Short mmCIF file of C-alpha atoms and ligand atoms in Angstrom, two decimals:
data_model
loop_
_atom_site.label_atom_id
_atom_site.label_comp_id
_atom_site.label_asym_id
_atom_site.label_seq_id
_atom_site.Cartn_x
_atom_site.Cartn_y
_atom_site.Cartn_z
CA MET A 1362 17.09 -25.29 3.34
CA GLU A 1363 14.03 -27.24 2.31
CA MET A 1364 14.44 -29.51 -0.73
CA THR A 1365 12.77 -28.53 -3.98
CA GLY A 1366 10.60 -30.93 -5.98
CA LEU A 1367 13.34 -31.35 -8.57
CA GLN A 1368 15.94 -32.16 -5.93
CA ILE A 1369 13.63 -34.84 -4.52
CA PHE A 1370 12.72 -36.19 -7.94
CA LYS A 1371 16.36 -37.01 -8.75
CA TYR A 1372 16.28 -39.79 -6.13
CA LEU A 1373 13.02 -41.37 -7.27
CA PRO A 1374 12.52 -44.31 -9.66
CA GLY A 1375 10.99 -41.91 -12.19
CA ALA A 1376 14.27 -40.04 -12.61
CA LYS A 1377 16.36 -43.18 -12.52
CA LYS A 1378 14.04 -44.87 -15.01
CA THR A 1379 13.94 -48.06 -12.99
CA GLU A 1380 11.21 -50.68 -12.97
CA LYS A 1381 8.94 -48.89 -10.47
CA ALA A 1382 9.02 -45.54 -12.26
CA ASN A 1383 5.59 -43.83 -12.08
CA CYS A 1384 4.05 -46.93 -10.47
CA LYS A 1385 1.34 -44.77 -8.77
CA GLU A 1386 1.54 -46.73 -5.50
CA CYS A 1387 1.88 -43.43 -3.63
CA GLY A 1388 -1.43 -42.25 -5.07
CA CYS A 1389 0.23 -39.73 -7.40
CA PRO A 1390 0.11 -40.10 -11.18
CA THR A 1391 3.90 -39.74 -11.55
CA CYS A 1392 7.08 -39.64 -9.47
CA MET A 1393 7.40 -35.96 -10.35
CA ALA A 1394 3.92 -35.24 -8.97
CA TYR A 1395 4.88 -37.03 -5.76
CA ALA A 1396 8.16 -35.08 -5.54
CA LEU A 1397 6.38 -31.76 -5.92
CA LYS A 1398 3.85 -32.69 -3.25
CA LEU A 1399 6.56 -33.88 -0.89
CA ALA A 1400 8.49 -30.65 -1.34
CA LYS A 1401 5.40 -28.79 -0.13
CA GLN A 1402 4.97 -31.33 2.67
CA ASN A 1403 1.55 -32.24 1.30
CA ILE A 1404 2.21 -35.98 1.30
CA GLU A 1405 4.00 -38.33 3.67
CA LEU A 1406 7.42 -39.66 2.89
CA SER A 1407 6.25 -43.19 3.66
CA LYS A 1408 3.71 -43.16 0.80
CA CYS A 1409 6.46 -44.13 -1.62
CA PRO A 1410 7.96 -47.51 -0.65
CA TYR A 1411 10.92 -47.02 -3.01
CA ILE A 1412 12.61 -44.09 -1.32
CA ASN A 1413 16.26 -44.79 -0.58
CA ASP A 1414 18.03 -43.98 2.70
CA GLU A 1415 19.97 -41.09 1.22
CA LEU A 1416 16.80 -39.23 0.20
CA LYS A 1417 15.14 -40.08 3.49
CA GLU A 1418 17.99 -38.62 5.51
CA LYS A 1419 18.33 -35.51 3.33
CA TYR A 1420 14.60 -34.85 3.31
CA LEU A 1421 14.12 -35.31 7.06
CA HIS A 1422 17.06 -33.03 7.72
CA SER A 1423 15.69 -30.44 5.30
CA ILE A 1424 12.29 -30.23 7.02
CA LYS A 1425 13.70 -30.18 10.53
CA HIS A 1426 12.64 -26.91 12.18
CA PRO A 1427 15.81 -24.94 12.75
CA GLN A 1428 14.70 -22.67 15.56
CA LYS A 1429 12.36 -23.43 18.44
CA THR A 1430 9.42 -21.22 19.30
CA ILE A 1431 8.78 -19.92 22.81
CA GLU A 1432 5.33 -18.68 23.72
CA ILE A 1433 4.92 -16.12 26.51
CA LYS A 1434 1.48 -14.67 27.20
CA GLY A 1435 0.40 -15.41 23.63
CA LEU A 1436 3.55 -13.88 22.11
CA LYS A 1437 5.42 -16.20 19.79
CA ILE A 1438 9.17 -15.74 19.95
CA GLY A 1439 11.68 -17.37 17.56
CA GLY A 1440 10.59 -20.17 15.21
CA GLU A 1441 12.44 -18.65 12.27
CA ASN A 1442 13.24 -20.77 9.22
CA VAL A 1443 15.34 -18.52 7.04
CA LEU A 1444 18.44 -16.42 7.28
CA HIS A 1445 17.23 -13.66 5.01
CA ARG A 1446 13.73 -12.24 4.86
CA HIS A 1447 13.56 -12.34 1.03
CA GLU A 1448 14.08 -16.14 1.02
CA LYS A 1449 10.57 -16.58 2.41
CA THR A 1450 9.57 -14.38 5.32
CA PHE A 1451 10.42 -13.88 8.97
CA LEU A 1452 7.65 -15.35 11.07
CA ASN A 1453 7.67 -13.78 14.51
CA ARG A 1454 8.53 -10.15 15.15
CA THR A 1455 11.35 -9.40 17.55
CA THR A 1456 9.62 -9.17 20.91
CA LEU A 1457 10.30 -5.85 22.64
CA ALA A 1458 10.19 -6.15 26.42
CA ILE A 1459 10.96 -3.78 29.26
CA ILE A 1460 12.19 -4.74 32.69
CA ILE A 1461 10.68 -2.68 35.48
CA ASP A 1462 12.07 -2.81 38.99
CA CYS A 1463 9.14 -2.49 41.37
CA THR A 1464 11.38 -1.10 44.10
CA ASN A 1465 11.68 2.02 41.95
CA PRO A 1466 9.23 4.51 43.55
CA ASP A 1467 8.30 5.68 40.05
CA TYR A 1468 7.50 2.23 38.67
CA GLN A 1469 3.70 2.66 38.49
CA HIS A 1470 4.17 5.82 36.47
CA ILE A 1471 6.55 4.05 34.04
CA ILE A 1472 4.02 1.25 33.58
CA LYS A 1473 1.34 3.84 32.89
CA ARG A 1474 3.54 5.44 30.19
CA ILE A 1475 4.22 2.02 28.66
CA ASN A 1476 0.50 1.31 28.59
CA GLU A 1477 -0.20 4.61 26.89
CA PHE A 1478 2.45 4.05 24.24
CA GLU A 1479 0.86 3.26 20.88
CA ILE A 1480 2.10 3.33 17.28
CA LYS A 1481 -0.32 3.28 14.37
CA GLY A 1482 0.70 0.87 11.61
CA VAL A 1483 -0.92 0.29 8.22
CA ASN A 1484 -3.73 -1.86 9.59
CA GLU A 1485 -2.64 -2.36 13.15
CA LEU A 1486 -1.84 -0.60 16.41
CA PHE A 1487 1.46 -1.52 18.00
CA HIS A 1488 2.35 -1.50 21.68
CA ILE A 1489 5.25 -2.66 23.82
CA ASP A 1490 5.02 -6.45 23.77
CA LEU A 1491 5.87 -7.42 27.32
CA ILE A 1492 6.73 -6.03 30.75
CA ILE A 1493 9.04 -8.07 32.99
CA LEU A 1494 8.64 -7.17 36.66
CA LYS A 1495 11.53 -7.39 39.06
CA ASN A 1496 10.83 -7.49 42.81
CA PHE A 1497 7.11 -7.65 42.16
CA ASN A 1498 4.91 -7.77 45.24
CA ASN A 1499 1.94 -9.99 44.43
CA ASN A 1500 -0.10 -8.28 47.11
CA LYS A 1501 -0.12 -5.07 45.12
CA PRO A 1502 -2.42 -5.58 42.13
CA LEU A 1503 -1.09 -4.27 38.84
CA VAL A 1504 -3.30 -2.81 36.14
CA SER A 1505 -1.71 -3.13 32.72
CA ASN A 1506 -2.99 -3.70 29.19
CA VAL A 1507 0.50 -4.71 28.17
CA PRO A 1508 1.09 -8.36 29.17
CA PHE A 1509 3.48 -8.78 32.08
CA ILE A 1510 5.33 -11.55 33.87
CA THR A 1511 7.68 -11.60 36.83
CA PHE A 1512 11.40 -11.83 36.31
CA GLU A 1513 11.37 -15.23 38.04
CA GLU A 1514 8.77 -16.52 35.57
CA PHE A 1515 10.78 -15.15 32.67
CA GLU A 1516 13.88 -16.97 33.89
CA ASN A 1517 12.07 -20.28 33.34
CA TYR A 1518 12.04 -19.82 29.56
CA LYS A 1519 14.96 -21.23 27.65
CA PHE A 1520 16.60 -18.52 25.57
CA ILE A 1521 20.13 -18.08 24.35
CA LYS A 1522 20.91 -14.93 26.32
CA ILE A 1523 23.28 -12.21 25.20
CA TYR A 1524 24.13 -9.39 27.59
CA ASP A 1525 25.00 -6.48 25.34
CA LYS A 1526 28.24 -4.84 26.37
CA ASP A 1527 30.10 -4.42 23.13
CA PHE A 1528 28.23 -3.83 19.86
CA ASN A 1529 30.63 -5.76 17.64
CA GLN A 1530 30.64 -8.71 19.97
CA THR A 1531 26.84 -8.86 20.22
CA LYS A 1532 26.50 -8.44 16.45
CA THR A 1533 28.94 -11.27 15.74
CA GLN A 1534 27.25 -13.56 18.26
CA LEU A 1535 23.79 -12.91 16.82
CA ILE A 1536 24.91 -13.65 13.27
CA GLU A 1537 26.84 -16.78 14.21
CA ILE A 1538 24.00 -18.19 16.29
CA ARG A 1539 21.46 -17.62 13.53
CA LYS A 1540 23.72 -19.20 10.91
CA LYS A 1541 24.34 -22.24 13.10
CA ALA A 1542 20.61 -22.60 13.73
CA ILE A 1543 19.38 -22.11 10.17
CA LEU A 1544 22.16 -23.31 7.91
CA GLU A 1545 23.52 -26.14 10.03
CA LYS A 1546 20.37 -26.86 12.04
CA ASP A 1547 22.62 -27.25 15.03
CA GLU A 1548 20.51 -28.19 18.08
CA LYS A 1549 22.80 -26.24 20.42
CA TYR A 1550 21.73 -23.01 18.73
CA SER A 1551 18.06 -23.75 18.22
CA ASP A 1552 16.67 -21.74 21.14
CA PRO A 1553 15.45 -18.21 20.41
CA VAL A 1554 17.96 -15.46 21.17
CA CYS A 1555 17.26 -12.74 23.74
CA VAL A 1556 19.48 -9.65 23.92
CA PHE A 1557 19.58 -7.68 27.17
CA MET A 1558 20.41 -4.06 26.33
CA ASN A 1559 23.02 -2.25 28.35
CA LYS A 1560 21.32 -0.02 30.90
CA GLN A 1561 24.21 2.44 30.77
CA ASP A 1562 23.75 3.24 27.06
CA ASP A 1563 22.15 6.56 26.22
CA THR A 1564 18.92 6.60 24.21
CA TYR A 1565 20.58 7.25 20.84
CA SER A 1566 23.06 4.47 21.31
CA SER A 1567 20.36 2.03 22.49
CA CYS A 1568 18.19 2.98 19.54
CA ALA A 1569 20.96 2.45 16.97
CA LYS A 1570 22.09 -0.83 18.50
CA ALA A 1571 18.59 -2.24 18.94
CA SER A 1572 17.80 -1.32 15.32
CA TYR A 1573 20.71 -3.44 14.17
CA TYR A 1574 19.80 -6.32 16.50
CA ILE A 1575 16.24 -6.33 15.13
CA CYS A 1576 17.61 -6.65 11.59
CA LYS A 1577 20.15 -9.32 12.61
CA TYR A 1578 18.82 -11.42 14.39
CA ALA A 1579 17.47 -10.92 17.90
CA ASN A 1580 14.24 -12.81 18.59
CA MET A 1581 13.67 -10.74 21.70
CA ILE A 1582 15.23 -7.57 23.11
CA VAL A 1583 14.92 -6.58 26.75
CA PHE A 1584 15.40 -2.95 27.76
CA GLU A 1585 15.74 -1.46 31.20
CA ASN A 1586 14.85 2.04 30.09
CA PHE A 1587 11.64 3.21 28.46
CA ASP A 1588 11.72 6.13 26.07
CA GLU A 1589 8.75 6.83 23.81
CA ALA A 1590 10.80 8.39 21.00
CA MET A 1591 13.22 5.49 20.87
CA PHE A 1592 10.46 2.89 20.80
CA SER A 1593 8.60 4.80 18.10
CA THR A 1594 11.69 4.45 15.94
CA ILE A 1595 12.42 0.81 16.59
CA VAL A 1596 8.80 -0.34 16.40
CA ARG A 1597 8.51 1.28 12.96
CA LEU A 1598 11.76 -0.30 11.83
CA ARG A 1599 10.65 -3.67 13.12
CA GLU A 1600 7.40 -3.48 11.17
CA ASN A 1601 9.34 -2.92 7.97
CA ILE A 1602 11.54 -5.95 8.59
CA TYR A 1603 8.73 -8.24 9.66
CA THR A 1604 6.35 -7.75 6.77
CA ASP A 1605 5.93 -10.66 4.39
CA PRO A 1606 7.84 -9.77 1.21
CA GLN A 1607 5.51 -12.05 -0.75
CA LYS A 1608 2.42 -10.07 0.24
CA PRO A 1609 2.05 -6.44 -0.80
CA LEU A 1610 1.16 -4.12 2.05
CA GLN A 1611 -2.48 -3.24 1.76
CA VAL A 1612 -5.09 -1.14 3.47
CA GLU A 1613 -8.72 -1.97 4.05
CA SER A 1614 -11.21 -1.33 1.26
CA ASN A 1615 -13.26 1.54 2.67
CA LEU A 1616 -14.54 5.09 2.29
CA TYR A 1617 -11.89 7.33 3.87
CA GLU A 1618 -12.59 10.91 4.95
CA PHE A 1619 -10.24 13.90 4.76
CA ASN A 1620 -10.81 17.28 6.44
CA ASN A 1621 -14.39 16.64 7.65
CA PRO A 1622 -16.19 16.18 4.35
CA ASP A 1623 -19.96 16.41 3.98
CA LYS A 1624 -22.15 14.40 1.61
CA ASN A 1625 -21.37 16.78 -1.26
CA SER A 1626 -17.58 16.75 -1.04
CA ILE A 1627 -15.39 15.58 -3.91
CA VAL A 1628 -14.68 11.87 -4.16
CA PHE A 1629 -11.51 10.14 -5.33
CA LEU A 1630 -10.97 6.46 -5.96
CA THR A 1631 -7.89 4.27 -5.89
CA THR A 1632 -6.71 0.73 -5.09
CA ASN A 1633 -5.76 -0.68 -1.69
CA PHE A 1634 -2.00 -0.89 -2.30
CA ALA A 1635 -0.64 0.75 0.87
CA LEU A 1636 1.93 2.94 -0.91
CA THR A 1637 -0.64 4.23 -3.37
CA PHE A 1638 -3.13 4.83 -0.58
CA PHE A 1639 -0.69 6.79 1.59
CA ALA A 1640 0.57 8.84 -1.34
CA VAL A 1641 -3.00 9.86 -2.24
CA ALA A 1642 -4.13 10.24 1.39
CA ASN A 1643 -1.22 12.56 2.11
CA GLU A 1644 -2.25 14.83 -0.77
CA LEU A 1645 -5.93 14.79 0.21
CA GLU A 1646 -5.08 15.70 3.80
CA ASN A 1647 -3.27 18.76 2.52
CA LEU A 1648 -5.96 19.95 0.12
CA PRO A 1649 -7.76 23.19 1.01
CA VAL A 1650 -11.09 21.37 0.46
CA PRO A 1651 -12.57 18.31 2.20
CA SER A 1652 -12.74 15.05 0.27
CA PHE A 1653 -13.44 11.33 0.31
CA LEU A 1654 -11.34 8.47 -0.97
CA ILE A 1655 -12.97 5.20 -2.04
CA VAL A 1656 -10.49 2.34 -1.81
CA ILE A 1657 -11.09 -0.67 -4.04
CA PRO A 1658 -10.05 -4.15 -2.83
CA ALA A 1659 -7.31 -5.02 -5.34
CA GLU A 1660 -5.23 -7.53 -3.34
CA GLY A 1661 -2.76 -4.79 -2.48
CA MET A 1662 -1.85 -4.05 -6.10
CA SER A 1663 -1.03 -0.65 -7.46
CA VAL A 1664 -3.37 0.91 -9.98
CA LEU A 1665 -2.02 -0.36 -13.30
CA THR A 1666 -0.92 -3.73 -11.93
CA ALA A 1667 -4.40 -4.23 -10.51
CA TRP A 1668 -5.99 -3.40 -13.84
CA SER A 1669 -3.72 -5.76 -15.80
CA ALA A 1670 -4.34 -8.56 -13.27
CA GLU A 1671 -8.09 -7.92 -13.48
CA LYS A 1672 -8.20 -6.84 -9.86
CA PHE A 1673 -9.52 -3.45 -10.93
CA THR A 1674 -12.54 -4.02 -13.13
CA ALA A 1675 -15.76 -2.12 -13.64
CA GLN A 1676 -17.58 -4.91 -11.84
CA ILE A 1677 -15.28 -4.69 -8.81
CA VAL A 1678 -15.85 -0.93 -8.70
CA ALA A 1679 -19.62 -1.45 -8.92
CA ASN A 1680 -19.50 -4.04 -6.14
CA THR A 1681 -17.38 -1.79 -3.95
CA LEU A 1682 -19.78 1.14 -4.31
CA LYS A 1683 -22.57 -1.21 -3.30
CA ASN A 1684 -20.69 -2.83 -0.41
CA LEU A 1685 -19.65 0.54 0.99
CA ASP A 1686 -23.21 1.87 0.57
CA ILE A 1687 -21.87 4.91 -1.28
CA ARG A 1688 -25.25 5.87 -2.78
CA ASN A 1689 -26.76 6.42 0.65
CA ARG A 1690 -23.70 7.83 2.31
CA LEU A 1691 -22.94 10.49 -0.31
CA ASN A 1692 -24.87 12.90 -2.52
CA THR A 1693 -21.90 13.32 -4.84
CA ARG A 1694 -22.30 11.30 -8.01
CA THR A 1695 -18.93 12.12 -9.55
CA ILE A 1696 -15.86 9.98 -8.85
CA ILE A 1697 -12.33 10.97 -9.79
CA ILE A 1698 -10.36 7.92 -10.90
CA PRO A 1699 -6.57 7.60 -11.27
CA GLY A 1700 -5.24 9.07 -14.51
CA LEU A 1701 -3.57 5.78 -15.36
CA LEU A 1702 -7.02 4.21 -15.66
CA SER A 1703 -8.44 6.71 -18.14
CA HIS A 1704 -9.06 3.87 -20.62
CA THR A 1705 -11.59 2.28 -18.23
CA ILE A 1706 -14.02 5.23 -18.27
CA GLU A 1707 -16.42 3.69 -20.80
CA GLU A 1708 -16.53 0.37 -19.02
CA LEU A 1709 -17.07 2.06 -15.65
CA THR A 1710 -19.87 4.26 -16.98
CA GLU A 1711 -21.59 1.22 -18.41
CA ALA A 1712 -21.31 -0.77 -15.17
CA VAL A 1713 -22.26 2.15 -12.91
CA PRO A 1714 -24.51 4.42 -15.03
CA ASP A 1715 -25.71 6.60 -12.13
CA PHE A 1716 -22.16 7.88 -11.49
CA LYS A 1717 -19.98 10.10 -13.60
CA PHE A 1718 -16.29 9.14 -13.73
CA VAL A 1719 -13.70 11.83 -14.23
CA VAL A 1720 -10.07 11.13 -15.09
CA GLY A 1721 -7.72 12.42 -12.39
CA THR A 1722 -3.94 12.61 -12.30
CA ASN A 1723 -1.28 10.00 -12.97
CA GLU A 1724 0.70 11.09 -9.93
CA ALA A 1725 -0.68 11.83 -6.46
CA SER A 1726 1.57 14.89 -6.24
CA ALA A 1727 -0.44 16.54 -9.04
CA ILE A 1728 -3.79 16.27 -7.20
CA LYS A 1729 -3.50 19.74 -5.63
CA ASP A 1730 -3.22 21.51 -9.00
CA PHE A 1731 -5.86 19.23 -10.47
CA VAL A 1732 -8.36 20.20 -7.76
CA LYS A 1733 -7.64 23.93 -8.27
CA ASN A 1734 -8.81 23.65 -11.86
CA LEU A 1735 -11.58 21.16 -11.23
CA GLN A 1736 -15.01 21.99 -12.60
CA LEU A 1737 -17.50 19.23 -11.86
FE1 SF4 B 2930 7.11 -42.89 -8.02
FE2 SF4 B 2930 5.04 -42.81 -6.37
FE3 SF4 B 2930 5.81 -45.09 -7.44
FE4 SF4 B 2930 7.29 -43.91 -5.59
S1 SF4 B 2930 5.26 -44.75 -5.33
S2 SF4 B 2930 7.99 -44.83 -7.44
S3 SF4 B 2930 6.96 -41.81 -6.13
S4 SF4 B 2930 4.99 -43.28 -8.50
#
């Protein structure tokens, strides 16, 4: 674990109230300021000439990177710093790779299926990360959008390899290796971990096991079978584990269309918090009438949070309408705002006088009934 500013401060002259306390030789106004900077690694240890050996050793150990990073074809594998995602974040998604044996007469077809596999995320499209080719004949050119390497090339990378035979055994190994790497910073366990799935497992079993290994703590998983349904499941799971818990999931600020609207269709407005967006979008998709949804950039905050943090203001709404060129793109001049923001109507009308704002529902699930009774 990295040291906090307070932990560092305890060792400094400022805390010990010795002669050099707050001497400013490091360029900081106080020892505490230096400690806080050092904790964030924004200043060098050597800037303070009065650091004792104990602090030096503890600090250098605390900033030592616990797990190495391997880079294959632009994919970063490993490099994790924490045991649990909520402590900070996981950095590099578990790489999902598939081994293809080119002596298999069907191998080109499998590669084609892998290339066609695509999962739509919140703001991203996901694919299989890597293909590893066994018995690859260089004379036969391979067309693939998914990056690929030969098995021989892959063997040159230094992973801790686990060949999955028994679930409990693999699980225990993964947890122990990660603990040794992160908590003890033990060099012997600092290489990223690659699990080779058992080819004999059926799809359900592979899916369940791989799901666990993604959570704890495989840096890479290599499969010998490709099944679209299984990968749809584990890619989705992986995306939930590898989001940054400190950053709310957000969608792009934009004008979204539902059921082929024309310029006169009804228009809703909300913030760019992903959960809010998908809740509203789901309702709009299922309405019997076409509609638009204007999404305000609110740093991924939900409606009321955005308002209280001043990320949903009349000015931001006015700017968004301008940036999205709503006046030219739509004839509709009425915008339905979330019910929770009813108190902003006056402000909105003042900032955007050529639009009429109508208070919608507090909950997305009530939109259907609201639209039935809507008279604009
Ligand atoms: Fe404190 Fe900075 Fe002086 Fe060191 S150099 S004793 S940290 S003020």
